Coordinates of C-alpha atoms in Angstrom, one line a residue:
Chain A
M1 CA 0.0 0.1 -0.1
I2 CA 1.5 3.3 -1.1
G3 CA -0.7 5.7 1.1
R4 CA -1.8 9.1 0.0
R5 CA 1.1 10.9 1.3
P6 CA 4.6 11.2 -0.4
Q7 CA 7.7 9.9 1.4
H8 CA 10.4 11.8 -0.6
R9 CA 11.6 15.5 -1.1
I10 CA 11.4 16.1 -4.7
V11 CA 13.0 18.6 -7.0
D12 CA 11.6 18.6 -10.8
V13 CA 14.1 19.7 -13.2
H14 CA 12.0 19.4 -16.4
A15 CA 8.7 21.2 -16.4
H16 CA 6.7 23.6 -18.5
L17 CA 3.7 25.9 -18.0
G18 CA 0.6 27.1 -20.1
P19 CA -1.1 25.7 -22.9
Y20 CA -0.1 23.8 -26.0
S21 CA -1.8 24.0 -29.3
L22 CA -1.3 20.3 -30.4
F23 CA -3.8 19.0 -27.3
F24 CA -5.8 20.2 -24.4
I25 CA -4.2 20.5 -21.1
P26 CA -6.5 21.1 -18.3
E27 CA -5.4 23.5 -15.6
S28 CA -1.7 24.4 -16.9
D29 CA -1.4 27.3 -14.8
A30 CA 1.3 27.9 -12.2
A31 CA -1.2 27.9 -9.3
T32 CA -2.4 24.5 -10.2
M33 CA 1.0 23.2 -10.8
V34 CA 2.0 24.2 -7.2
A35 CA -1.2 22.4 -5.9
V36 CA 0.2 19.3 -7.8
M37 CA 3.7 19.8 -6.2
D38 CA 2.1 20.0 -2.7
R39 CA 0.5 16.7 -3.1
T40 CA 3.7 15.0 -4.5
G41 CA 6.3 16.5 -2.2
T42 CA 7.9 18.7 -4.7
D43 CA 9.7 21.5 -3.1
V44 CA 10.9 23.2 -6.1
T45 CA 10.3 22.9 -9.9
V46 CA 12.3 24.3 -12.8
L47 CA 10.3 25.2 -15.8
A48 CA 10.2 26.7 -19.1
A49 CA 6.9 28.0 -20.6
N50 CA 5.4 26.4 -23.5
R51 CA 5.0 29.3 -25.3
A52 CA 8.8 29.9 -25.2
I53 CA 9.7 26.5 -26.6
Q54 CA 6.7 26.4 -29.1
Q55 CA 6.4 29.8 -30.7
D56 CA 8.0 32.9 -28.9
A57 CA 10.8 32.5 -26.6
H58 CA 11.1 36.0 -25.4
L59 CA 7.5 36.2 -24.5
G60 CA 7.3 32.5 -23.2
N61 CA 10.4 33.5 -20.8
S62 CA 8.3 36.5 -19.5
Q63 CA 5.8 33.9 -18.7
S64 CA 8.2 31.9 -16.9
L65 CA 9.5 34.7 -14.7
A66 CA 5.8 35.7 -13.9
A67 CA 5.4 32.2 -12.5
V68 CA 8.6 32.7 -10.5
D69 CA 7.4 36.0 -9.0
A70 CA 4.0 34.3 -8.1
Y71 CA 5.9 31.5 -6.4
P72 CA 9.3 32.5 -5.7
H73 CA 10.1 29.6 -3.1
R74 CA 8.7 26.9 -5.2
I75 CA 9.4 28.0 -8.9
A76 CA 12.7 28.6 -10.7
A77 CA 12.9 29.3 -14.6
Y78 CA 14.8 28.3 -17.5
A79 CA 15.5 30.9 -20.1
V80 CA 14.6 29.2 -23.6
I81 CA 17.1 30.2 -26.2
N82 CA 15.9 29.5 -29.7
P83 CA 18.6 29.7 -32.0
W84 CA 16.3 31.3 -34.7
Q85 CA 15.0 34.3 -32.3
E86 CA 17.9 36.6 -31.4
P87 CA 19.7 34.2 -29.1
E88 CA 22.2 36.6 -27.8
H89 CA 19.6 39.0 -26.7
E90 CA 17.9 36.3 -24.6
L91 CA 21.4 35.2 -23.3
E92 CA 21.8 39.0 -22.2
R93 CA 18.4 39.0 -20.5
L94 CA 19.1 35.5 -18.7
A95 CA 22.8 37.0 -17.4
G96 CA 21.0 40.2 -16.1
D97 CA 18.1 38.3 -14.2
D98 CA 18.8 35.9 -11.3
R99 CA 15.1 34.6 -11.6
F100 CA 16.7 32.5 -14.4
V101 CA 18.7 29.6 -13.1
G102 CA 19.3 27.9 -16.2
I103 CA 19.0 27.4 -19.9
K104 CA 16.6 25.4 -21.9
V105 CA 17.1 24.4 -25.6
H106 CA 14.7 22.3 -27.9
P107 CA 16.8 21.5 -31.0
S108 CA 14.0 19.2 -32.5
L109 CA 11.1 21.6 -31.9
H110 CA 13.3 24.4 -33.5
R111 CA 14.9 22.3 -36.0
Y112 CA 18.6 23.0 -35.6
P113 CA 21.2 20.9 -34.5
V114 CA 22.8 21.2 -30.9
T115 CA 26.4 21.2 -33.0
G116 CA 25.3 24.0 -35.2
A117 CA 27.0 27.5 -34.8
R118 CA 23.8 29.1 -33.6
Y119 CA 24.1 27.3 -30.4
A120 CA 27.8 28.1 -29.7
A121 CA 26.7 31.2 -27.6
V122 CA 24.8 29.1 -25.3
W123 CA 27.6 26.5 -24.7
A124 CA 30.0 29.1 -24.4
F125 CA 27.9 31.2 -22.0
A126 CA 27.2 28.0 -20.0
E127 CA 30.8 27.1 -19.8
S128 CA 32.0 30.5 -18.7
T129 CA 29.3 30.8 -16.1
G130 CA 28.4 27.3 -14.8
C131 CA 24.8 27.8 -15.9
P132 CA 23.3 24.5 -16.5
V133 CA 21.6 23.7 -19.7
L134 CA 18.6 21.5 -20.3
S135 CA 18.1 20.1 -23.7
H136 CA 15.6 17.9 -25.3
S137 CA 17.3 14.8 -26.6
E138 CA 15.7 12.2 -28.8
H139 CA 17.2 9.0 -30.4
Q140 CA 17.9 9.3 -34.1
S141 CA 16.9 12.9 -34.1
P142 CA 19.2 15.0 -36.6
Y143 CA 19.1 17.8 -34.1
D144 CA 19.6 16.3 -30.6
A145 CA 20.1 12.7 -30.7
P146 CA 22.3 11.8 -27.4
R147 CA 25.4 10.9 -29.6
L148 CA 25.4 14.6 -30.9
F149 CA 26.1 15.8 -27.3
E150 CA 29.3 14.1 -27.1
A151 CA 30.7 16.7 -29.7
V152 CA 29.4 19.4 -27.4
A153 CA 31.0 17.8 -24.4
E154 CA 34.4 17.6 -26.1
R155 CA 34.3 21.0 -27.2
Y156 CA 33.0 22.8 -24.0
P157 CA 33.9 20.3 -21.4
G158 CA 33.0 22.7 -18.5
T159 CA 29.3 22.8 -19.6
S160 CA 26.7 20.9 -17.6
V161 CA 24.2 19.6 -20.0
V162 CA 21.1 17.7 -19.1
L163 CA 20.0 15.3 -21.7
G164 CA 16.1 15.7 -21.1
H165 CA 14.2 12.4 -21.8
A166 CA 17.9 10.6 -21.8
G167 CA 17.0 10.0 -25.6
I168 CA 13.4 9.0 -25.0
T169 CA 13.3 5.4 -26.4
P170 CA 15.0 2.2 -25.0
A171 CA 17.5 2.4 -27.6
G172 CA 18.1 6.0 -27.1
V173 CA 18.5 5.5 -23.3
D174 CA 21.3 3.3 -24.1
E175 CA 22.9 5.8 -26.3
A176 CA 22.5 8.4 -23.7
I177 CA 24.0 6.2 -20.9
A178 CA 27.1 5.6 -23.4
A179 CA 27.3 9.2 -24.0
A180 CA 27.2 10.0 -20.3
R181 CA 29.6 7.4 -19.5
R182 CA 32.2 9.1 -21.7
Y183 CA 31.8 12.6 -20.6
D184 CA 31.3 13.6 -17.0
S185 CA 29.6 16.9 -17.9
L186 CA 26.4 15.1 -19.3
W187 CA 23.7 14.3 -16.9
L188 CA 20.6 12.2 -17.7
E189 CA 17.0 13.2 -16.9
V190 CA 14.4 10.6 -16.6
C191 CA 11.0 11.9 -18.0
G192 CA 9.3 10.4 -21.0
S193 CA 6.5 8.3 -22.2
Q194 CA 8.6 5.2 -22.9
M195 CA 10.6 5.2 -19.7
T196 CA 10.6 2.5 -17.3
G197 CA 11.7 1.7 -13.8
P198 CA 14.1 -0.8 -15.1
L199 CA 15.7 1.8 -17.6
I200 CA 16.2 4.1 -14.7
R201 CA 17.9 1.4 -13.1
A202 CA 20.2 1.0 -15.9
M203 CA 21.2 4.5 -15.9
V204 CA 22.0 4.5 -12.3
D205 CA 23.9 1.2 -12.6
Q206 CA 26.0 2.5 -15.4
V207 CA 26.5 6.0 -15.1
G208 CA 26.2 6.2 -11.3
S209 CA 23.2 7.8 -9.2
G210 CA 25.0 10.9 -9.2
R211 CA 24.3 12.3 -12.5
V212 CA 20.7 11.2 -13.1
L213 CA 17.8 13.6 -12.4
F214 CA 13.9 13.5 -12.0
G215 CA 12.0 15.6 -14.3
S216 CA 8.4 15.1 -15.5
D217 CA 7.5 17.3 -18.4
F218 CA 4.4 18.5 -16.3
P219 CA 2.2 20.0 -17.3
F220 CA 2.8 18.8 -20.7
I221 CA 2.3 15.3 -19.0
D222 CA 1.1 14.7 -15.5
Q223 CA 3.8 14.9 -13.1
R224 CA 2.9 11.8 -11.3
M225 CA 3.6 9.6 -14.4
S226 CA 7.3 10.0 -14.3
L227 CA 7.4 10.2 -10.6
G228 CA 5.8 6.9 -10.3
R229 CA 8.3 5.3 -12.2
V230 CA 11.1 6.5 -9.9
V231 CA 9.3 6.0 -6.7
C232 CA 8.6 2.4 -7.6
A233 CA 11.9 1.8 -9.6
P234 CA 14.5 -0.9 -8.1
L235 CA 16.7 1.4 -6.6
T236 CA 18.1 1.8 -3.1
E237 CA 16.7 4.7 -1.1
S238 CA 19.8 6.4 -1.3
Q239 CA 19.8 6.2 -5.3
R240 CA 16.2 7.3 -5.3
Q241 CA 16.7 10.3 -3.3
D242 CA 19.8 11.2 -5.3
V243 CA 17.6 11.0 -8.4
L244 CA 14.6 12.8 -6.8
S245 CA 16.4 15.9 -5.6
G246 CA 20.0 15.5 -4.4
N247 CA 21.4 15.6 -7.7
A248 CA 19.3 18.8 -8.6
R249 CA 20.7 20.6 -5.7
K250 CA 24.2 19.8 -7.0
L251 CA 23.8 20.8 -10.3
F252 CA 22.2 24.2 -9.7
R253 CA 25.1 25.9 -8.1
W254 CA 25.3 29.0 -10.5
R255 CA 21.9 30.3 -9.1
P256 CA 21.0 28.0 -6.3
L257 CA 17.3 26.8 -6.3
P258 CA 14.9 28.2 -3.8
G259 CA 14.8 26.4 -0.3
E260 CA 18.4 25.5 -0.2
R261 CA 21.8 27.0 -1.1
G262 CA 23.8 24.9 -3.7
V263 CA 26.1 22.3 -2.6
G264 CA 29.5 24.0 -2.2
Q265 CA 27.9 27.5 -2.0
Chain B
M1 CA -7.0 11.8 3.5
S2 CA -6.7 8.2 4.4
D3 CA -3.9 5.9 3.4
D4 CA -6.3 3.0 3.7
V5 CA -8.0 3.8 0.4
T6 CA -5.0 2.9 -1.6
S7 CA -5.6 -0.7 -1.0
G8 CA -7.9 -3.2 -2.3
W9 CA -7.8 -1.5 -5.9
F10 CA -8.5 -3.7 -8.7
D11 CA -6.0 -3.7 -11.5
A12 CA -8.2 -3.7 -14.8
R13 CA -5.3 -4.3 -17.1
I14 CA -2.3 -6.6 -16.9
V15 CA -0.6 -8.3 -19.9
T16 CA 1.2 -11.6 -19.2
G17 CA 4.1 -12.6 -21.2
A18 CA 7.4 -11.3 -22.8
H19 CA 7.5 -7.7 -24.4
P20 CA 9.8 -8.0 -27.4
A21 CA 10.8 -4.4 -27.4
S22 CA 10.8 -2.7 -24.0
L23 CA 12.5 -3.2 -20.7
L24 CA 9.7 -3.8 -18.2
P25 CA 9.3 -5.7 -15.1
P26 CA 8.4 -9.3 -15.6
T27 CA 4.8 -10.6 -15.9
D28 CA 4.8 -14.3 -15.2
R29 CA 2.7 -16.0 -12.5
D30 CA 4.9 -15.1 -9.8
A31 CA 5.5 -11.6 -10.8
I32 CA 2.0 -10.9 -11.1
A33 CA 1.2 -12.5 -7.8
A34 CA 4.1 -10.1 -6.2
H35 CA 2.7 -7.2 -7.9
L36 CA -0.8 -7.7 -6.5
D37 CA 0.8 -8.3 -3.1
R38 CA 3.3 -5.2 -3.2
Y39 CA 0.5 -2.9 -3.9
A40 CA -2.3 -4.6 -1.7
L41 CA -4.4 -5.0 -4.9
S42 CA -7.8 -7.1 -4.7
G43 CA -7.3 -8.7 -8.1
A44 CA -6.6 -8.1 -11.8
L45 CA -7.8 -8.5 -15.3
V46 CA -5.3 -10.5 -17.2
S47 CA -4.8 -10.7 -21.1
A48 CA -1.8 -12.2 -23.0
M49 CA 1.0 -10.7 -24.7
A50 CA 0.8 -13.8 -27.2
S51 CA -2.7 -12.9 -28.3
W52 CA -1.6 -9.1 -29.1
L53 CA 1.6 -9.9 -30.8
H54 CA 1.7 -13.7 -31.7
D55 CA -1.4 -15.7 -31.8
P56 CA -4.5 -13.8 -31.0
I57 CA -7.0 -16.7 -30.3
G58 CA -4.2 -19.3 -29.2
G59 CA -2.7 -17.0 -26.7
N60 CA -6.1 -16.9 -24.7
V61 CA -4.8 -20.0 -23.2
E62 CA -2.1 -18.3 -21.4
A63 CA -4.5 -15.6 -19.9
S64 CA -6.6 -18.1 -18.7
A65 CA -3.9 -20.1 -17.2
I66 CA -2.8 -17.2 -15.0
A67 CA -6.6 -16.4 -14.1
H68 CA -7.0 -20.0 -13.0
D69 CA -3.7 -20.1 -11.2
L70 CA -4.2 -16.9 -9.4
A71 CA -7.8 -17.3 -8.8
D72 CA -7.4 -16.9 -5.0
H73 CA -5.6 -13.4 -5.7
G74 CA -8.9 -12.3 -7.5
V75 CA -7.3 -12.5 -11.1
L76 CA -9.8 -12.8 -14.1
A77 CA -9.1 -13.2 -17.6
C78 CA -9.6 -11.2 -20.6
W79 CA -9.5 -12.9 -24.1
T80 CA -8.8 -11.4 -27.3
A81 CA -11.0 -11.8 -30.4
V82 CA -10.5 -11.5 -34.3
P83 CA -13.0 -11.7 -37.0
A84 CA -14.4 -15.3 -37.8
T85 CA -12.1 -15.9 -40.7
S86 CA -12.4 -19.4 -42.1
G87 CA -9.6 -21.5 -40.7
E88 CA -9.1 -19.0 -37.8
L89 CA -12.2 -18.8 -35.8
D90 CA -15.4 -20.5 -36.6
S91 CA -17.9 -18.2 -34.8
L92 CA -17.5 -15.2 -32.5
T93 CA -20.6 -16.2 -30.8
D94 CA -19.2 -19.6 -29.9
L95 CA -15.9 -17.9 -28.9
V96 CA -17.8 -15.8 -26.3
D97 CA -19.9 -18.8 -25.0
R98 CA -16.6 -20.7 -24.4
A99 CA -15.4 -17.7 -22.6
V100 CA -18.3 -17.4 -20.4
D101 CA -18.0 -21.1 -19.6
D102 CA -14.3 -20.4 -18.8
G103 CA -15.1 -17.6 -16.3
V104 CA -13.6 -14.8 -18.8
A105 CA -14.6 -11.5 -17.4
A106 CA -13.9 -9.3 -20.7
F107 CA -12.6 -9.1 -24.2
R108 CA -10.0 -7.2 -25.9
I109 CA -9.5 -6.5 -29.7
H110 CA -6.8 -5.0 -31.6
P111 CA -8.0 -4.0 -35.1
A112 CA -4.9 -2.1 -36.2
S113 CA -2.3 -4.6 -35.2
H114 CA -4.2 -7.6 -36.3
G115 CA -5.2 -5.9 -39.6
F116 CA -8.9 -5.9 -39.9
S117 CA -11.9 -3.4 -39.7
P118 CA -13.7 -3.1 -36.4
A119 CA -17.0 -3.4 -38.5
L120 CA -16.1 -7.2 -39.0
L121 CA -16.9 -7.9 -35.4
I122 CA -20.5 -6.9 -35.1
E123 CA -21.3 -10.6 -33.9
L124 CA -18.8 -10.3 -31.0
Y125 CA -20.3 -6.7 -30.0
D126 CA -23.7 -8.5 -29.8
A127 CA -22.5 -11.4 -27.9
L128 CA -20.6 -9.5 -25.4
Q129 CA -23.5 -7.1 -24.8
T130 CA -25.9 -10.0 -24.3
N131 CA -23.5 -11.5 -21.7
R132 CA -22.6 -8.2 -20.2
L133 CA -19.1 -8.5 -21.0
P134 CA -17.0 -5.3 -21.4
L135 CA -14.9 -4.7 -24.6
C136 CA -11.4 -3.5 -24.1
V137 CA -9.4 -1.7 -26.7
D138 CA -6.3 0.5 -26.8
A139 CA -6.7 4.0 -28.1
A140 CA -4.4 3.5 -31.1
E141 CA -6.2 0.4 -32.2
L142 CA -9.2 2.1 -33.7
S143 CA -10.4 5.5 -34.9
W144 CA -12.7 7.6 -32.8
P145 CA -15.3 7.7 -35.4
D146 CA -15.0 3.8 -35.3
L147 CA -15.4 3.9 -31.5
N148 CA -18.4 6.3 -31.6
T149 CA -20.2 3.9 -34.1
I150 CA -19.7 1.0 -32.0
A151 CA -20.8 2.7 -28.6
T152 CA -24.0 4.2 -30.6
R153 CA -24.9 0.8 -32.1
F154 CA -24.4 -1.2 -28.8
P155 CA -25.5 1.3 -26.1
E156 CA -25.6 -1.4 -23.5
L157 CA -21.8 -2.7 -24.2
P158 CA -19.4 -1.1 -21.8
I159 CA -16.3 -0.2 -23.8
V160 CA -13.0 0.6 -22.0
V161 CA -10.5 2.6 -23.8
S162 CA -6.8 2.1 -22.6
N163 CA -3.4 3.5 -23.3
L164 CA -4.8 7.1 -24.0
G165 CA -1.5 8.9 -23.7
Y166 CA -1.5 12.7 -22.9
R167 CA -2.8 14.0 -26.4
K168 CA -6.2 12.8 -26.9
L169 CA -8.6 14.8 -24.3
R170 CA -10.5 16.5 -27.0
E171 CA -11.3 13.4 -28.6
L172 CA -12.0 11.4 -25.4
W173 CA -14.1 14.2 -24.1
A174 CA -16.4 14.0 -27.2
T175 CA -16.8 10.2 -26.7
L176 CA -17.3 10.2 -22.8
V177 CA -20.1 12.9 -23.0
G178 CA -21.6 11.3 -26.0
H179 CA -21.9 7.7 -24.8
T180 CA -22.5 6.6 -21.3
N181 CA -21.3 3.2 -22.0
V182 CA -17.6 4.5 -22.8
F183 CA -15.0 4.1 -20.0
V184 CA -11.3 4.9 -19.7
D185 CA -8.6 3.2 -17.8
L186 CA -5.6 4.7 -16.2
V187 CA -2.8 2.8 -18.2
D188 CA -0.7 5.7 -19.6
F189 CA -3.6 8.1 -19.1
A190 CA -1.1 10.8 -18.8
A191 CA -3.0 14.2 -19.4
H192 CA -1.9 16.7 -16.8
Q193 CA -4.9 16.8 -14.2
G194 CA -6.8 14.7 -16.7
V195 CA -8.2 12.5 -13.8
E196 CA -9.1 15.3 -11.7
W197 CA -10.8 17.1 -14.7
L198 CA -12.8 14.2 -15.6
A199 CA -13.9 13.8 -12.0
A200 CA -14.8 17.8 -11.5
N201 CA -17.1 17.3 -14.7
D202 CA -19.0 14.1 -13.1
L203 CA -17.3 11.4 -14.9
A204 CA -15.5 9.8 -12.1
D205 CA -17.6 6.9 -12.6
R206 CA -16.2 6.1 -16.1
L207 CA -12.4 5.9 -14.7
L208 CA -10.9 2.5 -13.9
F209 CA -7.6 1.9 -12.2
A210 CA -5.3 -0.2 -14.2
T211 CA -1.4 -0.5 -14.4
G212 CA -0.8 -1.9 -17.5
L213 CA 1.8 -4.1 -16.2
G214 CA 3.5 -5.7 -19.1
V215 CA 3.1 -2.8 -21.4
R216 CA 3.8 0.0 -18.9
D217 CA 5.7 0.7 -15.8
P218 CA 2.9 0.0 -13.0
G219 CA 4.3 2.9 -10.9
E220 CA 2.6 5.3 -13.2
S221 CA -0.8 4.4 -12.1
I222 CA -0.1 3.6 -8.8
V223 CA 1.3 7.2 -8.0
R224 CA -1.1 8.9 -10.4
L225 CA -4.1 7.6 -8.3
A226 CA -2.6 7.4 -4.8
W227 CA -1.5 11.3 -5.0
S228 CA -4.3 12.7 -7.1
G229 CA -6.4 15.4 -6.3
L230 CA -9.4 13.0 -5.9
D231 CA -11.2 12.8 -2.4
D232 CA -11.0 9.5 -0.7
A233 CA -14.5 8.3 -1.8
T234 CA -13.5 9.2 -5.6
V235 CA -10.2 7.2 -5.2
R236 CA -12.1 4.3 -4.0
L237 CA -14.6 4.6 -6.9
V238 CA -11.7 4.7 -9.5
G239 CA -9.5 2.1 -7.6
S240 CA -12.1 -0.6 -7.3
G241 CA -15.7 0.6 -7.2
N242 CA -16.1 1.0 -10.8
A243 CA -14.6 -2.3 -11.7
R244 CA -16.9 -4.1 -9.4
R245 CA -19.8 -2.5 -11.2
L246 CA -18.4 -3.4 -14.7
L247 CA -16.7 -6.7 -14.5
Q248 CA -18.6 -9.8 -13.3
G249 CA -16.4 -11.6 -10.7
V250 CA -14.5 -8.8 -9.1
R251 CA -14.2 -9.3 -5.4
A252 CA -15.8 -6.7 -2.8

């Protein structure tokens, strides 16, 4: 019996906000997201507004900041950098506004490869500041297949890159694991509709529990789907707590998340 | 909130047998028994992976074997049907009669995977409606217009849609409000606040708890319902009450 009360403290490093045109999302607002977080034991969520990834990075980033302003102790924001929408301008905005704690890129949606020149400023900024970058990653994508991040890691070894969805498919997870084993700067995030507890266990076994992060994609997808896979996965309690929040607190050192200062700060 | 309401749920979908392209928990007899014990479940409806991915009719034996072996755990069988093509199946009515004799609690169809039109199963729908056996189907296995056609023509036939994903609420809503005999289970029911949204719109009696063990990670549905925004009474309704109303043989 699992009970109705969560047993872990959670940091969700992969979230969104607001509507998405392709399908209906009930209650995609920040207030409902925080209410869900209360039920699941989530202390902090780091989000990037759907408008920022889907249509307009600048306006969407403003929506993310409004959510931070409404819930400064529960929500932190990624600045979405779209390589086609004045990336340098949004990087300047990110640098000057400490409500942003990281960068989010979505190469598949923006149809531009992580190895392309238009992303170079992102990787250079992240390397020079310590700002973490969350990227969508998708097996066999010409824009963000896990193996492509090896070139980024090789060229920018000081840039912490989180492979969102860890490649998405089972074969993509294997590829993401291989990349993360070769490069310590690559982290794996566990949300995705094909993810399972045994796949998460494979990540922990082969990369170590110190670079696997909990994320959910909510409200794109309900947070409890991804959370259930981790909560019920065949992990030790120490490994599970690393994944659910410990590693996020280590990763976000540039601008620590609400509720606790980053490790080493 | 009471923790007690998270025990006694009926798992309305388990698929026994190996999955050829996923890394999932095992689903043999002992694994299913352990799953039921781990989550304090009152029973489950089990179909066969072989029926989906190898031998539609022959695989039913594997579902029934699990059901008979775990009858004391509240496990029931769900059989799979295909059209009565010569050499494959003599009669859908006979198939349903045999199923009833065997204690089968529901049927599943895979029109897309098995390559047939759902219009070829009229005899099956009629026999299921007569015997009050639900029809289960994955959202990807037939079109929404086909689903609506079946639900309209057989208004007393309960139809359980499974594996909805997170992108289908617009279609699901139209079908649920148009047909009181359509239900949806929690296997990959992944829309943010989708469960709470249906309940707030007086549709909680159309939701069935199910993990999809064998095709999904069971933790998804377990945590989805346990840590939902539903009140305790609604959790109990979705967890087991609706299944008890819908499926013959579900224990109280």
